[in-house]
Tab-separated table of C-alpha atoms and ligand atoms in Angstrom:
chain	number	residue	atom	x	y	z
A	5	UNK	CA	40.194	-5.198	-9.827
A	6	UNK	CA	37.439	-2.943	-11.194
A	7	UNK	CA	35.454	-1.391	-8.352
A	8	UNK	CA	33.039	1.227	-9.578
A	9	UNK	CA	30.941	3.631	-7.561
A	10	UNK	CA	27.751	4.856	-9.167
A	11	UNK	CA	26.023	7.726	-7.395
A	12	UNK	CA	23.605	10.601	-7.857
A	13	UNK	CA	25.325	13.889	-8.688
A	14	UNK	CA	22.324	16.080	-7.763
A	15	UNK	CA	19.446	15.572	-5.282
A	16	UNK	CA	18.733	11.950	-6.184
A	17	UNK	CA	16.340	10.452	-8.741
A	18	UNK	CA	18.819	10.969	-11.575
A	19	UNK	CA	18.048	7.561	-13.093
A	20	UNK	CA	20.657	5.398	-11.350
A	21	UNK	CA	18.615	2.234	-11.769
A	22	UNK	CA	18.950	2.394	-15.525
A	23	UNK	CA	22.694	2.985	-15.332
A	24	UNK	CA	23.256	0.139	-12.872
A	25	UNK	CA	21.157	-2.168	-14.918
A	26	UNK	CA	23.005	-1.231	-18.098
A	27	UNK	CA	26.192	-2.509	-16.458
A	28	UNK	CA	24.417	-5.393	-14.728
A	29	UNK	CA	25.336	-8.059	-17.295
A	30	UNK	CA	29.062	-7.491	-16.870
A	31	UNK	CA	29.044	-6.848	-13.136
A	32	UNK	CA	29.558	-9.653	-10.605
A	33	UNK	CA	28.397	-7.830	-7.451
A	34	UNK	CA	26.089	-4.828	-7.001
A	35	UNK	CA	26.318	-3.320	-3.539
A	36	UNK	CA	24.149	-0.800	-1.756
A	37	UNK	CA	26.238	1.027	0.845
A	38	UNK	CA	23.904	3.531	2.534
A	39	UNK	CA	20.290	4.615	2.912
A	40	UNK	CA	17.347	2.277	3.095
A	41	UNK	CA	13.929	2.005	1.555
A	42	UNK	CA	13.862	5.785	1.104
A	43	UNK	CA	15.536	5.201	-2.265
A	44	UNK	CA	13.557	4.548	-5.399
A	45	UNK	CA	14.882	2.992	-8.555
A	46	UNK	CA	12.764	2.356	-11.601
A	47	UNK	CA	14.305	-0.227	-13.895
A	48	UNK	CA	12.757	-1.102	-17.227
A	49	UNK	CA	13.596	-4.559	-18.597
A	50	UNK	CA	11.901	-5.312	-21.907
A	51	UNK	CA	8.271	-4.366	-21.402
A	52	UNK	CA	8.527	-4.898	-17.642
A	53	UNK	CA	8.933	-2.003	-15.215
A	54	UNK	CA	10.336	-2.664	-11.734
A	55	UNK	CA	10.272	-0.223	-8.825
A	56	UNK	CA	12.942	-1.043	-6.258
A	57	UNK	CA	13.373	0.742	-2.951
A	58	UNK	CA	15.809	-1.224	-0.869
A	59	UNK	CA	17.279	-3.955	-3.057
A	60	UNK	CA	20.239	-3.168	-5.309
A	61	UNK	CA	19.007	-2.935	-8.892
A	62	UNK	CA	21.521	-5.651	-9.900
A	63	UNK	CA	18.994	-8.106	-8.453
A	64	UNK	CA	17.431	-8.157	-11.917
A	65	UNK	CA	20.602	-9.462	-13.589
A	66	UNK	CA	20.827	-13.264	-13.269
A	67	UNK	CA	24.657	-13.477	-13.074
A	68	UNK	CA	24.981	-10.793	-10.457
A	69	UNK	CA	25.191	-11.112	-6.655
A	70	UNK	CA	23.260	-8.294	-4.972
A	71	UNK	CA	24.682	-7.136	-1.633
A	72	UNK	CA	23.206	-4.953	1.104
A	73	UNK	CA	26.222	-3.525	2.927
A	74	UNK	CA	26.772	-2.620	6.572
A	75	UNK	CA	26.011	1.065	5.915
A	76	UNK	CA	22.410	0.369	4.876
A	77	UNK	CA	19.394	0.485	7.194
A	78	UNK	CA	16.856	-2.281	6.615
A	79	UNK	CA	13.142	-2.473	7.295
A	80	UNK	CA	12.649	-6.266	7.150
A	81	UNK	CA	8.942	-6.076	6.328
A	82	UNK	CA	9.721	-3.877	3.317
A	83	UNK	CA	12.575	-6.164	2.293
A	84	UNK	CA	10.276	-9.198	2.326
A	85	UNK	CA	7.511	-7.531	0.394
A	86	UNK	CA	10.039	-6.396	-2.227
A	87	UNK	CA	11.451	-9.928	-2.466
A	88	UNK	CA	7.945	-11.436	-2.664
A	89	UNK	CA	6.986	-9.023	-5.441
A	90	UNK	CA	10.050	-9.988	-7.488
A	91	UNK	CA	9.604	-13.731	-6.847
A	92	UNK	CA	5.993	-13.526	-8.039
A	93	UNK	CA	7.297	-12.089	-11.297
A	94	UNK	CA	9.805	-14.915	-11.677
A	95	UNK	CA	12.948	-13.066	-10.521
A	96	UNK	CA	15.387	-15.297	-8.602
A	97	UNK	CA	16.505	-13.467	-5.446
A	98	UNK	CA	18.340	-16.330	-3.737
A	99	UNK	CA	21.819	-14.841	-4.300
A	100	UNK	CA	21.147	-11.781	-2.134
A	101	UNK	CA	23.692	-11.158	0.658
A	102	UNK	CA	22.994	-8.947	3.671
A	103	UNK	CA	25.587	-7.639	6.109
A	104	UNK	CA	25.049	-8.787	9.694
A	105	UNK	CA	26.213	-5.301	10.723
A	106	UNK	CA	23.464	-3.465	8.843
A	107	UNK	CA	21.031	-1.733	11.171
A	108	UNK	CA	17.329	-2.527	11.363
A	109	UNK	CA	14.633	0.100	10.952
A	110	UNK	CA	12.376	-0.820	13.853
A	111	UNK	CA	8.691	0.117	14.080
A	112	UNK	CA	9.547	2.760	16.707
A	113	UNK	CA	12.048	4.410	14.340
A	114	UNK	CA	9.261	4.838	11.785
A	115	UNK	CA	6.956	6.274	14.458
A	116	UNK	CA	9.613	8.753	15.624
A	117	UNK	CA	10.290	9.863	12.009
A	118	UNK	CA	6.620	10.642	11.443
A	119	UNK	CA	5.916	12.384	14.743
A	120	UNK	CA	9.119	14.447	14.531
A	121	UNK	CA	8.167	15.736	11.103
A	122	UNK	CA	4.671	16.562	12.300
A	123	UNK	CA	6.129	18.358	15.289
A	124	UNK	CA	8.472	20.437	13.094
A	125	UNK	CA	5.464	21.845	11.205
A	126	UNK	CA	6.574	24.195	8.445
A	127	UNK	CA	10.225	23.603	9.342
A	128	UNK	CA	9.894	19.927	8.422
A	129	UNK	CA	12.584	18.215	6.325
A	130	UNK	CA	10.022	16.501	4.098
A	131	UNK	CA	11.436	13.039	4.872
A	132	UNK	CA	10.080	9.920	3.230
A	133	UNK	CA	8.678	8.903	6.630
A	134	UNK	CA	10.430	5.525	6.462
A	135	UNK	CA	12.339	5.840	9.746
A	136	UNK	CA	15.701	6.502	8.069
A	137	UNK	CA	16.908	9.442	10.199
A	138	UNK	CA	15.901	7.970	13.585
A	139	UNK	CA	17.540	4.626	12.705
A	140	UNK	CA	20.843	6.305	11.846
A	141	UNK	CA	20.481	8.432	14.982
A	142	UNK	CA	20.194	5.234	17.060
A	143	UNK	CA	23.252	3.841	15.263
A	144	UNK	CA	25.323	6.918	16.137
A	145	UNK	CA	23.914	6.960	19.671
A	146	UNK	CA	24.980	3.302	19.975
A	147	UNK	CA	21.479	2.077	20.723
A	148	UNK	CA	20.793	0.664	17.250
A	149	UNK	CA	19.600	-2.877	16.524
A	150	UNK	CA	21.640	-4.790	13.965
A	151	UNK	CA	20.674	-7.768	11.807
A	152	UNK	CA	23.033	-9.998	13.819
A	153	UNK	CA	21.146	-9.126	17.031
A	154	UNK	CA	18.192	-11.171	15.767
A	155	UNK	CA	20.201	-14.302	16.496
A	156	UNK	CA	20.709	-13.667	20.223
A	157	UNK	CA	17.312	-13.235	21.841
A	158	UNK	CA	18.501	-12.019	25.218
A	159	UNK	CA	20.859	-9.410	23.705
A	160	UNK	CA	18.064	-8.292	21.394
A	161	UNK	CA	15.735	-7.765	24.312
A	162	UNK	CA	18.332	-5.767	26.240
A	163	UNK	CA	19.067	-3.604	23.226
A	164	UNK	CA	15.430	-2.888	22.431
A	165	UNK	CA	14.894	-2.012	26.080
A	166	UNK	CA	17.833	0.419	26.014
A	167	UNK	CA	16.612	2.008	22.801
A	168	UNK	CA	13.042	2.390	24.016
A	169	UNK	CA	13.938	3.777	27.417
A	170	UNK	CA	14.472	7.346	26.274
A	171	UNK	CA	12.177	7.099	23.270
A	172	UNK	CA	9.129	6.198	25.322
A	173	UNK	CA	9.730	9.222	27.526
A	174	UNK	CA	9.840	11.345	24.392
A	175	UNK	CA	6.801	9.736	22.800
A	176	UNK	CA	4.590	9.966	25.881
A	177	UNK	CA	5.763	13.238	27.423
A	178	UNK	CA	6.658	15.366	24.403
A	179	UNK	CA	4.670	13.911	21.529
A	180	UNK	CA	1.669	12.802	23.545
A	181	UNK	CA	1.733	9.296	22.057
A	182	UNK	CA	1.359	5.865	23.613
A	183	UNK	CA	4.500	4.101	24.879
A	184	UNK	CA	5.815	1.226	22.759
A	185	UNK	CA	6.173	-2.154	24.486
A	186	UNK	CA	9.553	-3.870	24.457
A	187	UNK	CA	8.018	-7.369	24.219
A	188	UNK	CA	5.935	-6.496	21.192
A	189	UNK	CA	8.915	-5.081	19.291
A	190	UNK	CA	11.124	-8.061	20.192
A	191	UNK	CA	8.439	-10.467	19.024
A	192	UNK	CA	8.057	-8.683	15.699
A	193	UNK	CA	11.810	-8.538	15.112
A	194	UNK	CA	12.278	-12.216	15.975
A	195	UNK	CA	9.591	-13.156	13.478
A	196	UNK	CA	11.956	-11.973	10.703
A	197	UNK	CA	15.016	-13.921	11.892
A	198	UNK	CA	14.506	-17.270	10.139
A	199	UNK	CA	13.665	-15.863	6.751
A	200	UNK	CA	16.604	-13.452	6.865
A	201	UNK	CA	19.141	-16.041	7.989
A	202	UNK	CA	20.128	-17.533	4.596
A	203	UNK	CA	21.011	-14.085	3.287
A	204	UNK	CA	23.154	-12.933	6.226
A	205	UNK	CA	26.886	-12.947	5.451
A	206	UNK	CA	30.228	-11.343	6.242
A	207	UNK	CA	29.850	-9.053	3.254
A	208	UNK	CA	33.116	-7.178	3.946
A	209	UNK	CA	35.073	-10.398	3.531
A	210	UNK	CA	33.035	-11.494	0.514
A	211	UNK	CA	33.549	-8.186	-1.306
A	212	UNK	CA	37.247	-7.869	-0.576
A	213	UNK	CA	37.820	-11.458	-1.713
A	214	UNK	CA	35.793	-10.752	-4.842
A	215	UNK	CA	38.041	-7.787	-5.644
A	216	UNK	CA	41.153	-9.887	-5.074
A	217	UNK	CA	39.700	-12.422	-7.515
A	218	UNK	CA	39.335	-9.667	-10.138
A	219	UNK	CA	35.543	-9.646	-10.010
A	220	UNK	CA	33.669	-6.509	-11.061
A	221	UNK	CA	32.018	-4.840	-8.074
A	222	UNK	CA	29.590	-1.976	-8.463
A	223	UNK	CA	28.726	0.205	-5.461
A	224	UNK	CA	25.347	1.787	-5.947
A	225	UNK	CA	24.555	4.962	-4.014
A	226	UNK	CA	21.018	5.843	-2.978
A	227	UNK	CA	19.738	9.452	-2.974
A	228	UNK	CA	22.383	11.907	-4.225
A	229	UNK	CA	25.366	14.156	-3.487
A	230	UNK	CA	23.321	17.167	-2.339
A	231	UNK	CA	21.374	14.949	0.094
A	232	UNK	CA	24.576	13.780	1.824
A	233	UNK	CA	24.549	14.360	5.585
A	234	UNK	CA	28.023	15.967	5.438
A	235	UNK	CA	28.227	17.461	1.956
A	236	UNK	CA	24.589	18.164	1.110
A	237	UNK	CA	22.223	21.029	1.788
A	238	UNK	CA	22.056	20.335	5.539
A	239	UNK	CA	19.639	20.077	7.308
A	240	UNK	CA	17.530	19.272	4.219
A	241	UNK	CA	19.404	16.041	3.615
A	242	UNK	CA	19.159	12.348	4.309
A	243	UNK	CA	21.003	10.845	7.282
A	244	UNK	CA	23.748	8.936	5.472
A	245	UNK	CA	26.662	9.487	3.058
A	246	UNK	CA	25.645	8.858	-0.556
A	247	UNK	CA	28.934	10.508	-1.673
A	248	UNK	CA	31.789	8.290	-2.864
A	249	UNK	CA	33.494	7.968	0.529
A	250	UNK	CA	30.308	6.376	1.845
A	251	UNK	CA	30.983	3.369	-0.386
A	252	UNK	CA	34.165	2.645	1.586
A	253	UNK	CA	32.630	2.903	5.057
A	254	UNK	CA	29.269	1.476	4.055
A	255	UNK	CA	30.726	-1.639	2.456
A	256	UNK	CA	34.078	-2.060	4.220
A	257	UNK	CA	36.259	-1.577	1.158
A	258	UNK	CA	39.348	0.648	1.263
A	259	UNK	CA	39.545	3.807	-0.910
A	260	UNK	CA	42.588	2.422	-2.774
A	261	UNK	CA	40.337	-0.294	-4.199
A	262	UNK	CA	37.945	2.093	-5.953
A	263	UNK	CA	38.881	2.483	-9.599
A	264	UNK	CA	36.101	4.645	-11.010
A	265	UNK	CA	33.435	6.978	-9.639
A	266	UNK	CA	30.519	7.665	-11.972
A	267	UNK	CA	28.104	10.503	-11.248
A	268	UNK	CA	24.580	10.185	-12.595
A	269	UNK	CA	23.509	13.576	-13.803
A	270	UNK	CA	20.049	14.463	-15.036
A	271	UNK	CA	19.972	16.836	-18.017
A	272	UNK	CA	17.870	19.141	-15.806
A	273	UNK	CA	17.396	19.206	-12.017
A	274	UNK	CA	14.822	17.774	-9.602
A	275	UNK	CA	14.464	17.584	-5.844
A	276	UNK	CA	11.939	16.057	-3.453
A	277	UNK	CA	11.163	17.390	-0.007
A	278	UNK	CA	12.106	20.743	1.482
A	279	UNK	CA	15.252	22.819	1.088
A	280	UNK	CA	16.972	25.316	-1.201
A	281	UNK	CA	16.916	24.745	-4.978
A	282	UNK	CA	18.245	27.748	-6.943
A	283	UNK	CA	17.068	26.707	-10.431
A	284	UNK	CA	13.589	25.582	-9.349
A	285	UNK	CA	10.858	26.532	-11.834
A	286	UNK	CA	7.437	27.347	-10.473
A	287	UNK	CA	6.017	28.069	-13.924
A	288	UNK	CA	4.796	26.228	-17.026
A	289	UNK	CA	8.354	25.060	-17.866
A	290	UNK	CA	8.641	23.382	-14.453
A	291	UNK	CA	5.268	21.744	-14.967
A	292	UNK	CA	6.300	20.573	-18.446
A	293	UNK	CA	9.548	19.021	-17.128
A	294	UNK	CA	7.531	17.233	-14.420
A	295	UNK	CA	4.999	15.913	-16.919
A	296	UNK	CA	7.379	14.915	-19.714
A	297	UNK	CA	10.008	13.557	-17.325
A	298	UNK	CA	7.452	11.636	-15.230
A	299	UNK	CA	8.878	13.363	-12.164
A	300	UNK	CA	6.926	11.688	-9.417
A	301	UNK	CA	8.672	9.899	-6.525
A	302	UNK	CA	8.978	6.104	-6.890
A	303	UNK	CA	8.938	5.690	-3.098
A	304	UNK	CA	6.552	8.385	-1.919
A	305	UNK	CA	4.467	9.218	-4.985
A	306	UNK	CA	5.180	12.911	-4.309
A	307	UNK	CA	5.597	15.292	-7.248
A	308	UNK	CA	9.240	16.266	-7.657
A	309	UNK	CA	10.254	19.914	-7.794
A	310	UNK	CA	11.776	20.616	-11.228
A	311	UNK	CA	14.246	23.141	-12.629
A	312	UNK	CA	16.943	23.778	-15.229
A	313	UNK	CA	20.379	22.202	-15.163
A	314	UNK	CA	22.700	23.664	-12.540
A	315	UNK	CA	26.386	23.464	-13.490
A	316	UNK	CA	27.529	24.809	-10.101
A	317	UNK	CA	26.076	21.720	-8.467
A	318	UNK	CA	27.575	19.416	-11.091
A	319	UNK	CA	31.057	20.919	-10.505
A	320	UNK	CA	30.601	20.473	-6.779
A	321	UNK	CA	29.617	16.822	-7.281
A	322	UNK	CA	32.737	16.271	-9.391
A	323	UNK	CA	34.925	17.665	-6.625
A	324	UNK	CA	33.359	16.119	-3.552
A	325	UNK	CA	33.127	12.648	-5.102
A	326	UNK	CA	36.292	12.702	-7.208
A	327	UNK	CA	34.137	11.811	-10.215
A	328	UNK	CA	35.886	10.179	-13.161
A	329	UNK	CA	32.794	10.135	-15.436
A	330	UNK	CA	29.226	11.308	-15.782
A	331	UNK	CA	26.217	9.363	-17.026
A	332	UNK	CA	23.869	12.042	-18.379
A	333	UNK	CA	20.245	10.902	-18.129
A	334	UNK	CA	16.892	11.966	-19.546
A	335	UNK	CA	18.253	14.135	-22.351
A	336	UNK	CA	15.122	13.246	-24.377
A	337	UNK	CA	12.940	15.119	-21.851
A	338	UNK	CA	14.450	18.409	-23.095
A	339	UNK	CA	13.397	17.818	-26.710
A	340	UNK	CA	11.061	20.538	-27.947
A	341	UNK	CA	12.338	23.639	-26.139
A	342	UNK	CA	13.540	26.396	-28.448
A	343	UNK	CA	16.159	27.476	-25.947
A	344	UNK	CA	17.337	25.694	-22.834
A	345	UNK	CA	18.645	27.808	-19.953
A	346	UNK	CA	21.599	26.378	-18.006
A	347	UNK	CA	22.718	27.833	-14.688
A	348	UNK	CA	26.434	28.628	-14.984
A	349	UNK	CA	26.966	30.563	-11.727
A	350	UNK	CA	24.997	32.191	-8.902
A	351	UNK	CA	24.413	35.749	-7.926
A	352	UNK	CA	24.612	36.068	-4.159
A	353	UNK	CA	24.057	39.468	-2.579
A	354	UNK	CA	25.011	41.198	-5.818
A	355	UNK	CA	28.200	39.155	-6.427
A	356	UNK	CA	28.841	36.479	-9.076
A	357	UNK	CA	29.770	33.181	-7.422
A	358	UNK	CA	31.147	30.277	-9.471
A	359	UNK	CA	31.270	27.558	-6.809
A	360	UNK	CA	28.758	26.200	-4.329
A	361	UNK	CA	28.895	28.444	-1.248
A	362	UNK	CA	29.701	26.598	1.973
A	363	UNK	CA	27.397	28.928	3.909
A	364	UNK	CA	23.797	27.766	4.142
A	365	UNK	CA	22.603	31.380	4.338
A	366	UNK	CA	24.419	32.236	1.096
A	367	UNK	CA	23.016	29.184	-0.676
A	368	UNK	CA	19.485	30.143	0.355
A	369	UNK	CA	20.111	33.558	-1.246
A	370	UNK	CA	21.670	32.187	-4.451
A	371	UNK	CA	19.993	33.322	-7.671
A	372	UNK	CA	20.858	31.420	-10.853
A	373	UNK	CA	22.757	33.161	-13.642
A	374	UNK	CA	21.601	31.500	-16.849
A	375	UNK	CA	23.112	31.001	-20.277
A	376	UNK	CA	20.579	30.027	-22.942
A	377	UNK	CA	21.596	27.154	-25.184
A	378	UNK	CA	19.779	26.443	-28.458
A	379	UNK	CA	17.288	23.546	-28.225
A	380	UNK	CA	16.272	20.805	-30.692
A	381	UNK	CA	12.961	19.371	-31.824
A	382	UNK	CA	13.993	16.044	-33.421
A	383	UNK	CA	13.117	12.770	-31.640
A	384	UNK	CA	16.384	11.537	-30.098
A	385	UNK	CA	15.124	8.340	-28.488
A	386	UNK	CA	16.447	6.144	-31.327
A	387	UNK	CA	19.949	7.639	-31.275
A	388	UNK	CA	22.585	4.932	-30.830
A	389	UNK	CA	25.723	7.035	-31.029
A	390	UNK	CA	26.692	10.590	-30.182
A	391	UNK	CA	26.783	11.523	-33.871
A	392	UNK	CA	23.113	10.411	-34.230
A	393	UNK	CA	22.102	13.334	-31.990
A	394	UNK	CA	21.063	16.623	-33.613
A	395	UNK	CA	23.833	19.238	-33.557
A	396	UNK	CA	22.163	21.346	-30.850
A	397	UNK	CA	21.752	18.306	-28.579
A	398	UNK	CA	25.423	17.458	-29.109
A	399	UNK	CA	26.382	21.021	-28.228
A	400	UNK	CA	24.184	20.916	-25.116
A	401	UNK	CA	25.986	17.754	-23.943
A	402	UNK	CA	29.412	19.217	-24.730
A	403	UNK	CA	28.580	22.443	-22.875
A	404	UNK	CA	27.427	20.500	-19.794
A	405	UNK	CA	30.586	18.393	-19.897
A	406	UNK	CA	32.821	21.441	-20.059
A	407	UNK	CA	31.025	23.166	-17.188
A	408	UNK	CA	30.795	20.078	-14.983
A	409	UNK	CA	34.441	19.023	-14.921
A	410	UNK	CA	34.302	15.342	-15.898
A	411	UNK	CA	33.690	13.496	-19.194
A	412	UNK	CA	30.144	12.441	-20.049
A	413	UNK	CA	30.627	8.776	-20.884
A	414	UNK	CA	27.008	7.739	-21.442
A	415	UNK	CA	23.753	9.482	-22.303
A	416	UNK	CA	20.235	8.285	-21.562
A	417	UNK	CA	17.817	9.119	-24.368
A	418	UNK	CA	14.781	7.157	-23.115
A	419	UNK	CA	13.737	4.946	-20.192
A	420	UNK	CA	14.331	1.557	-21.867
A	421	UNK	CA	17.448	-0.534	-21.342
A	422	UNK	CA	18.632	-0.014	-24.913
A	423	UNK	CA	17.884	3.706	-25.031
A	424	UNK	CA	21.386	4.691	-24.020
A	425	UNK	CA	24.327	6.087	-25.957
A	426	UNK	CA	27.624	4.708	-24.707
A	427	UNK	CA	30.570	6.973	-25.425
A	428	UNK	CA	33.274	5.433	-23.223
A	429	UNK	CA	32.837	2.022	-21.657
A	430	UNK	CA	32.673	2.038	-17.855
A	431	UNK	CA	34.595	-1.236	-17.644
B	503	IMP	P1	14.820	10.718	4.496
B	503	IMP	O1	15.911	10.124	3.676
B	503	IMP	O2	13.529	9.950	4.425
B	503	IMP	O3	15.237	11.008	5.898
B	503	IMP	O4	14.464	12.158	3.854
B	503	IMP	C1	15.392	13.222	3.892
B	503	IMP	C2	15.381	14.004	2.578
B	503	IMP	O5	15.947	13.220	1.541
B	503	IMP	C3	13.986	14.413	2.090
B	503	IMP	O6	14.073	15.658	1.436
B	503	IMP	C4	13.650	13.325	1.081
B	503	IMP	O7	12.691	13.755	0.133
B	503	IMP	C5	15.016	13.109	0.452
B	503	IMP	N1	15.168	11.789	-0.147
B	503	IMP	C6	15.328	10.611	0.490
B	503	IMP	N2	15.472	9.618	-0.393
B	503	IMP	C7	15.425	10.160	-1.612
B	503	IMP	C8	15.557	9.633	-2.938
B	503	IMP	O8	15.784	8.447	-3.190
B	503	IMP	N3	15.457	10.543	-3.943
B	503	IMP	C9	15.270	11.854	-3.723
B	503	IMP	N4	15.139	12.390	-2.515
B	503	IMP	C10	15.224	11.545	-1.455
């Protein structure tokens, strides 16, 4: 009954798509359990590069059933354009399953996301502007619209009316915008119903039956641990739970079913949007990491903020997710530095702190304490096994493993599917 969770151990963009796809051939189901089209996965298959935002990356593996779980928020227009794009390139998407309980990102959720950010000015979160936060807010406020609502027109109308009641007051009176018409929203939502219908399923039942039948199920987290609404750097977070527990609630699978939790860990650190980032580099090294690592958002096209590896964060990710393994990505990006600094602890108000402080104020004051590790200059992209790596690269990996608290079971040495060193099999 192998149920694996694969999630970002830092602030997202660790290279999850590559890891999921590496397993794709042996995995029967790939499930997204939270987030929406704020995620961005780049998957390279042969000479083809795919950018996915909402669909699970397992959609590219022919034997695999991709599932969008109840915890995900879906913008149907984005879903269709992603499906169309894949179909045009010959990818069969007919096996996709979508939970009827997943919430819909409505046009007014997108509007509220954008105007709220504008209104916050320099205090903005730096959201992707895709309506994620407002859609989850509606869900928690119990005025959300779910996929299943598309199949009962009168209920849909009542729900949209309830949701827009307060929002129109806000839009017109606070944000000075035009009110949104109920009829127009209902019409747009209904226009998606027929095309969505074949995909809609009781995904909780399907997944639990699959696990009983000994199928391999992979739960794929969007974003990352430090962007978790509960365990991340609140309020500079996304509005869902990318951490391991989110897989249980967002897919309807009990925690006793999860057999392995794999944290994707970049060999350095990046973050998009606002918020604290102790090892951020605002110098030539940061620029070099951005350039060599191609650190530009798949979803937003924004440059990512770059910095050295932070072991405090990695330890925190191990703890909060109960990680059993790490998949270390983008090690090749660090080739060429004479020495590579690694943050081993923080200095906060003159004191050495080994673990992530729970206080937001303390974290904002955290200064990295670095240890310099010797670098390497050899090309590592052709390495097939750990012993193929130069000694200093091996030592860098071993040091990260020791500091981070879980074994590194795979290492990415290039963007291609085959540019991965497998140390321990995930299955
Ligand atoms: P939202 O998810 O659009 O609400 O944005 C909230 C925060 O999460 C912002 O800082 C975004 O930049 C960040 N974020 C959302 N999705 C991703 C992702 O896939 N990778 C990295 N950062 C993300």
